[in-house]
């Protein structure tokens, strides 16, 4: 039943894409909207552990985990068993029509595992964007205010509100406007690219941003400050120590709801259950998705009970939110993380990754920075001698990895970042093999 029986070795037996994948990808081009991207041109047959097997028989090392989703692995044993049992019991009633236990248990689990020991409540939705949409609805209702602060390089989703909150125009926003009003974008504490460099960033970014917020926004109208504790799509940007606690304290002082978007950083990815824990930041609301359901679509909005309870009955909801299959998958995922010690595992993998990435940085002047935390780490590529982004290096490296059977994701506002997000159940041998290929790929530039 489970897929962990897939041999955990990289094996490339055809050109990638192979002939059978090419055939199916032709059908894709004919049937599927051209507006959808394609990072790795294969057609998947099965996946488990750290391997994706395609229909041509290639075994690809998965360094993306479906964008930080299958932290517990593809078709993880507990997830498969729970979903199989649930699918035969009932598939849907709509939680707000006729409720069921697993939804309540996911909320209890989220209330328990998210930062802070205060009374919390949760609601469930289907996607990360929907979690952000609901978090903003709730924060606005609770505060009676409208304005929302977001940051440069942020990614919060592809719905209208979350597109507006997302920083990068191409490809996320171009031609898709108009965007929602009352969204204010602040500079991100991006150490590598802060004017004056990392040290200046650490000294002045927080003060600069708070000053800008106070001067440009009526604080009495500011509902929420929303930030990814480590920015995902933006290129794994880690703000300097003190930045997140400073924003959170400012929000508390002015009655602003501090929202941590942990859609990408959550569920053991960074070597904590949630990235906020690194600096003991306790968000008023935390949004979760991606890694929560072991691959099933589910998201969570968890926050202080008085905030989460502030809207009128039936003001929140959705037909599919917290679907029973996704709920049992989330419970199985959380159990897997806790019982299999995947937080510690993320730290172990993180050491292997950072040792290897720092060794590459010593060798290759196109690497400007190694950054991230745990099993969420990145390399940013520049033209040697300065800080000018090097996007062509990135495409060469990604292609080299692809040809050699390693799925690696890119990121970054300047399309010059490689991000590593392996499933937390990947074997160390497989991880080292993938890092070896990455090293060779960089050497080839
Ligand atoms: C992916 C992501 C989202 C959007 O999630 P979807 O499920 O794709 O809607 C929001 N915030 C962050 C930080 C993300 O990484």
XYZ file of C-alpha atoms and ligand atoms in Angstrom:
460
model
C 0.000 0.000 0.000
C 2.610 2.518 1.017
C 5.182 3.745 -1.416
C 8.246 3.565 0.797
C 9.029 0.272 -0.963
C 10.199 2.319 -3.957
C 13.991 1.734 -4.211
C 15.654 4.826 -2.791
C 18.235 5.320 -5.542
C 18.502 7.792 -8.406
C 18.246 6.093 -11.769
C 18.110 7.839 -15.140
C 17.280 5.417 -17.939
C 16.085 7.805 -20.678
C 16.660 11.396 -21.666
C 14.406 13.585 -19.524
C 11.636 13.843 -20.571
C 11.611 10.247 -21.838
C 9.556 9.165 -24.848
C 6.427 8.173 -22.908
C 6.492 11.369 -20.867
C 6.915 13.359 -24.080
C 3.768 11.768 -25.489
C 1.731 12.655 -22.418
C 3.196 16.157 -22.250
C 1.935 16.677 -25.817
C -1.541 15.807 -24.564
C -1.009 18.182 -21.679
C -0.136 21.004 -24.079
C -3.272 20.234 -26.083
C -5.693 19.919 -23.159
C -4.359 22.009 -20.287
C -4.291 25.796 -20.113
C -0.995 27.216 -21.287
C -1.103 29.551 -18.290
C 0.165 26.802 -16.007
C 3.894 26.431 -15.415
C 6.002 23.285 -15.771
C 9.145 23.011 -13.671
C 10.138 19.420 -14.300
C 9.033 17.837 -17.590
C 8.188 14.277 -16.626
C 4.937 12.439 -15.992
C 4.762 10.933 -12.523
C 3.830 7.325 -11.933
C 4.453 6.983 -8.189
C 6.494 8.571 -5.439
C 7.699 7.825 -1.940
C 10.569 8.618 0.416
C 12.887 10.863 -1.573
C 12.092 9.415 -5.004
C 9.643 10.223 -7.801
C 9.311 7.514 -10.455
C 8.178 8.661 -13.893
C 6.329 6.673 -16.570
C 9.597 6.110 -18.429
C 11.103 4.310 -15.432
C 13.357 7.141 -14.282
C 13.847 7.522 -10.527
C 14.197 11.204 -9.740
C 15.444 12.591 -6.414
C 12.746 14.874 -5.057
C 14.288 18.044 -3.632
C 11.008 19.970 -3.780
C 8.455 17.852 -1.885
C 5.699 19.261 -4.104
C 6.715 22.739 -2.841
C 7.147 21.885 0.842
C 3.950 19.817 0.939
C 4.950 16.192 1.416
C 7.221 16.844 4.398
C 6.220 13.382 5.688
C 6.837 11.870 2.250
C 4.522 10.946 -0.600
C 1.827 8.426 0.284
C 3.143 8.269 3.834
C 1.916 5.145 5.575
C -0.274 6.740 8.249
C -1.764 9.172 5.722
C -2.640 6.412 3.250
C -4.240 4.245 5.930
C -6.267 7.112 7.396
C -7.542 8.286 4.003
C -8.441 4.771 2.884
C -10.473 4.201 6.023
C -12.178 7.592 5.745
C -13.027 7.341 2.062
C -15.106 4.253 2.786
C -16.869 5.819 5.789
C -17.983 9.121 4.203
C -16.407 11.585 1.797
C -18.221 14.848 2.504
C -21.053 16.339 4.506
C -19.813 19.961 4.676
C -18.572 20.719 8.186
C -20.952 23.678 8.630
C -23.911 21.501 7.597
C -23.247 18.282 9.497
C -19.980 18.276 11.467
C -17.549 15.426 12.088
C -14.874 14.696 14.651
C -11.733 14.826 12.499
C -12.238 18.557 11.674
C -12.494 19.340 15.376
C -9.418 17.223 16.092
C -7.365 19.048 13.449
C -8.359 22.356 15.084
C -7.420 20.969 18.518
C -4.079 19.814 17.117
C -3.369 23.195 15.479
C -4.294 25.005 18.696
C -1.889 22.742 20.560
C 1.140 22.755 18.230
C 1.188 26.435 17.158
C 3.264 28.908 19.206
C 1.815 30.312 22.452
C -0.021 28.783 25.395
C -2.967 31.224 25.291
C -6.487 30.065 24.366
C -6.607 29.530 20.601
C -9.218 28.555 18.052
C -8.934 27.458 14.423
C -10.851 27.100 11.193
C -9.954 25.064 8.123
C -9.941 25.864 4.411
C -8.523 24.293 1.253
C -5.441 26.239 0.204
C -2.818 28.627 1.446
C -4.407 31.555 -0.364
C -7.741 30.775 1.248
C -6.070 30.698 4.656
C -4.664 34.190 4.043
C -8.011 35.453 2.740
C -9.733 34.236 5.894
C -7.005 35.552 8.185
C -7.477 39.033 6.681
C -11.269 38.802 6.892
C -11.011 37.862 10.553
C -8.409 40.523 11.383
C -10.511 43.217 9.708
C -13.675 42.130 11.449
C -11.951 41.925 14.828
C -10.239 45.320 14.599
C -12.875 47.171 12.595
C -9.922 48.405 10.499
C -9.036 47.868 6.847
C -5.359 48.406 6.075
C -2.935 45.504 5.715
C 0.865 45.709 5.766
C 2.816 43.228 3.657
C 6.448 43.090 2.568
C 8.644 43.209 -0.503
C 9.453 39.747 -1.929
C 6.411 38.245 -0.218
C 4.197 35.537 -1.660
C 0.740 34.954 -0.203
C -1.229 33.323 -3.043
C -2.999 33.782 -6.339
C -6.562 34.849 -5.449
C -7.394 38.495 -5.944
C -6.630 39.650 -2.400
C -3.547 37.478 -2.030
C -2.247 38.475 -5.493
C -2.436 42.042 -4.272
C -0.521 41.032 -1.144
C 2.105 39.186 -3.200
C 5.071 41.320 -4.236
C 6.280 39.968 -7.547
C 4.507 41.067 -10.703
C 5.826 38.512 -13.190
C 4.405 35.868 -13.297
C 1.893 36.220 -10.457
C 0.157 39.543 -11.175
C 0.935 40.681 -14.710
C -2.318 41.590 -16.450
C -4.474 40.162 -13.643
C -5.432 43.422 -11.912
C -7.084 45.491 -10.577
C -5.914 44.456 -7.144
C -7.598 44.919 -3.792
C -7.074 48.275 -2.070
C -5.639 49.060 1.391
C -2.567 46.879 0.990
C 0.676 48.636 1.968
C 4.034 47.122 1.049
C 7.035 47.713 3.272
C 10.722 47.037 2.584
C 11.813 43.562 3.597
C 14.810 43.102 5.839
C 16.761 41.257 3.132
C 20.309 41.283 4.498
C 22.141 40.529 1.223
C 20.342 43.296 -0.683
C 19.738 45.890 2.029
C 21.490 49.153 1.062
C 24.772 49.002 2.966
C 24.649 45.228 3.427
C 23.738 42.711 6.133
C 25.161 44.568 9.126
C 23.321 47.777 8.304
C 20.189 45.726 7.677
C 20.424 44.210 11.134
C 20.920 47.628 12.711
C 18.347 49.700 10.895
C 15.732 47.615 9.032
C 13.235 47.314 11.875
C 13.369 50.980 12.809
C 13.162 52.025 9.174
C 10.105 49.870 8.510
C 8.287 50.911 11.686
C 8.949 54.572 10.869
C 7.584 54.075 7.372
C 4.457 52.318 8.670
C 3.786 55.141 11.120
C 4.329 57.867 8.529
C 2.437 56.281 5.659
C -0.518 54.526 7.302
C -3.135 55.672 9.782
C -2.375 53.238 12.609
C -5.996 53.471 13.746
C -6.892 51.926 10.383
C -4.194 49.222 10.366
C -5.808 45.793 10.800
C -2.889 43.453 10.245
C 0.810 43.032 9.575
C 1.379 39.870 7.522
C 4.806 38.309 7.076
C 6.392 34.981 6.189
C 8.941 34.282 8.965
C 11.254 33.033 6.204
C 10.067 34.162 2.791
C 9.426 31.208 0.498
C 8.889 32.126 -3.142
C 10.889 35.318 -2.511
C 14.021 33.177 -2.136
C 14.183 31.942 1.468
C 14.959 35.392 2.777
C 15.682 35.214 6.496
C 15.256 38.559 8.266
C 17.922 39.452 10.827
C 17.388 38.525 14.462
C 14.996 40.913 16.138
C 13.034 41.919 13.047
C 10.073 39.588 13.607
C 9.894 40.138 17.387
C 10.061 43.900 16.757
C 7.181 43.835 14.282
C 5.160 41.627 16.605
C 5.728 43.954 19.582
C 4.788 46.996 17.475
C 1.588 45.252 16.370
C 0.687 44.404 19.971
C 1.273 47.984 21.086
C -1.063 49.413 18.456
C -3.840 46.827 18.467
C -2.752 45.434 15.089
C -3.183 41.709 14.399
C 0.221 40.117 13.724
C -0.208 37.339 11.160
C 2.581 34.851 10.495
C 2.151 33.202 7.114
C 3.716 29.808 7.816
C 2.220 28.135 4.754
C 5.703 27.199 3.487
C 7.744 27.265 6.719
C 5.383 25.154 8.824
C 5.220 21.530 9.913
C 8.804 20.777 10.913
C 10.296 22.181 7.723
C 12.742 24.586 9.400
C 13.702 22.365 12.322
C 10.898 23.760 14.467
C 7.244 22.872 14.121
C 6.862 26.538 13.057
C 9.590 28.977 12.031
C 8.342 31.670 14.454
C 9.577 29.529 17.326
C 13.199 30.327 16.441
C 12.779 33.758 18.088
C 9.861 32.876 20.374
C 7.496 35.036 18.348
C 3.848 34.337 19.160
C 1.633 35.407 16.259
C -1.950 36.537 16.859
C -2.935 34.473 13.814
C -0.907 31.828 12.025
C -1.807 30.561 8.554
C -0.860 27.023 7.551
C -1.298 24.893 4.431
C 1.276 23.073 2.242
C 2.859 20.638 4.758
C -0.233 20.113 6.892
C -1.964 17.340 4.956
C 0.705 15.003 3.590
C -0.380 16.007 0.078
C -4.117 16.408 0.591
C -5.492 19.924 0.113
C -6.168 21.547 3.465
C -5.215 24.771 5.213
C -5.640 26.232 8.656
C -6.199 29.601 10.289
C -5.294 29.498 13.982
C -5.370 32.437 16.351
C -6.242 33.967 19.675
C -9.714 32.792 20.627
C -11.083 36.331 20.991
C -9.906 37.184 17.462
C -11.081 33.935 15.878
C -14.476 34.230 17.608
C -15.051 37.859 16.674
C -17.056 37.449 13.483
C -20.781 36.736 13.399
C -22.015 33.148 13.039
C -21.872 31.825 9.451
C -19.604 34.733 8.498
C -16.843 32.204 7.820
C -16.933 28.901 6.000
C -16.815 27.247 2.603
C -18.182 24.083 1.027
C -15.026 21.981 1.049
C -12.993 23.571 3.861
C -11.683 20.846 6.143
C -12.911 18.036 3.935
C -12.963 14.756 5.944
C -10.333 13.062 3.766
C -8.012 16.029 4.176
C -8.690 16.186 7.927
C -7.730 12.588 8.626
C -4.679 13.115 6.417
C -3.705 16.155 8.499
C -4.100 14.217 11.752
C -1.976 11.399 10.318
C 0.606 13.933 9.129
C 0.877 15.607 12.524
C 1.128 12.187 14.214
C 3.895 11.226 11.788
C 5.852 14.403 12.483
C 5.567 13.899 16.233
C 6.010 10.133 16.492
C 8.781 9.891 13.878
C 10.611 12.953 15.297
C 10.670 14.820 11.989
C 11.585 18.123 13.656
C 14.901 16.594 14.765
C 15.150 14.992 11.343
C 14.847 18.419 9.653
C 17.760 19.615 11.771
C 19.846 16.547 10.889
C 19.158 17.000 7.177
C 19.751 20.730 7.613
C 23.300 20.079 8.839
C 24.042 17.839 5.852
C 22.620 20.496 3.527
C 24.390 23.484 5.039
C 27.764 21.696 5.276
C 27.490 20.901 1.607
C 26.192 24.343 0.534
C 28.878 26.233 2.497
C 31.538 24.015 0.889
C 30.105 24.984 -2.519
C 30.155 28.666 -1.550
C 33.901 28.352 -0.823
C 34.474 26.970 -4.320
C 32.120 28.980 -6.497
C 32.179 32.786 -6.550
C 28.754 32.886 -8.225
C 27.250 31.898 -4.870
C 26.528 35.085 -2.968
C 24.829 33.530 0.002
C 23.733 30.293 1.666
C 20.634 30.867 3.763
C 17.614 29.267 5.344
C 17.068 26.940 8.260
C 16.701 23.194 8.717
C 15.424 21.476 5.590
C 14.592 24.835 3.972
C 17.809 26.225 2.530
C 18.808 28.173 -0.543
C 21.670 29.466 -2.646
C 21.560 32.894 -4.284
C 23.592 33.295 -7.484
C 25.260 36.528 -8.591
C 27.708 37.691 -11.220
C 31.064 37.301 -9.400
C 32.514 40.501 -7.982
C 29.232 42.161 -7.098
C 25.632 41.549 -6.204
C 24.116 41.539 -9.669
C 21.662 38.626 -9.933
C 22.728 35.741 -12.186
C 19.516 34.190 -13.571
C 21.220 32.370 -16.449
C 23.391 30.456 -13.961
C 20.169 29.345 -12.325
C 18.605 28.004 -15.494
C 21.811 26.141 -16.415
C 21.977 24.563 -12.958
C 18.314 23.564 -12.916
C 18.666 21.999 -16.375
C 21.825 20.098 -15.381
C 20.058 18.702 -12.306
C 17.047 17.798 -14.421
C 19.154 15.883 -16.952
C 20.745 13.996 -14.078
C 17.529 13.080 -12.332
C 17.376 15.651 -9.534
C 14.278 17.809 -9.114
C 15.349 21.173 -7.760
C 13.144 24.258 -7.423
C 14.063 27.825 -8.180
C 12.816 30.957 -6.430
C 13.587 34.600 -5.855
C 12.455 37.983 -7.062
C 15.446 38.022 -9.443
C 15.086 34.365 -10.532
C 18.525 33.582 -9.159
C 17.851 31.358 -6.160
C 17.934 27.558 -5.819
C 15.789 26.361 -2.955
C 16.041 22.965 -1.353
C 12.901 21.494 0.206
C 13.406 17.722 0.372
C 10.820 15.483 2.033
C 11.916 15.085 5.650
C 11.938 11.305 5.183
C 14.602 11.379 2.449
C 17.606 9.156 3.219
C 20.900 10.889 3.885
C 22.515 8.922 1.044
C 19.961 10.187 -1.411
C 20.260 13.733 -0.098
C 24.069 13.591 -0.462
C 23.702 12.248 -3.990
C 21.422 15.167 -4.913
C 23.816 17.694 -3.347
C 26.655 16.087 -5.324
C 24.747 16.608 -8.557
C 24.002 20.193 -7.529
C 27.711 20.757 -6.922
C 28.535 19.394 -10.394
C 25.784 21.550 -11.864
C 27.271 24.698 -10.380
C 30.744 23.641 -11.521
C 29.351 23.380 -15.052
C 28.369 27.074 -15.175
C 2.266 28.631 -1.336
C 2.064 29.751 -0.409
C 0.823 30.396 -0.281
C -0.339 30.031 -1.150
O -0.746 28.720 -0.952
P -1.690 28.002 -2.047
O -2.059 26.716 -1.381
O -0.876 27.823 -3.276
O -2.845 28.901 -2.258
C 0.700 31.394 0.660
N 1.738 31.758 1.430
C 2.949 31.179 1.350
C 4.038 31.603 2.259
C 3.153 30.161 0.418
O 4.359 29.591 0.303
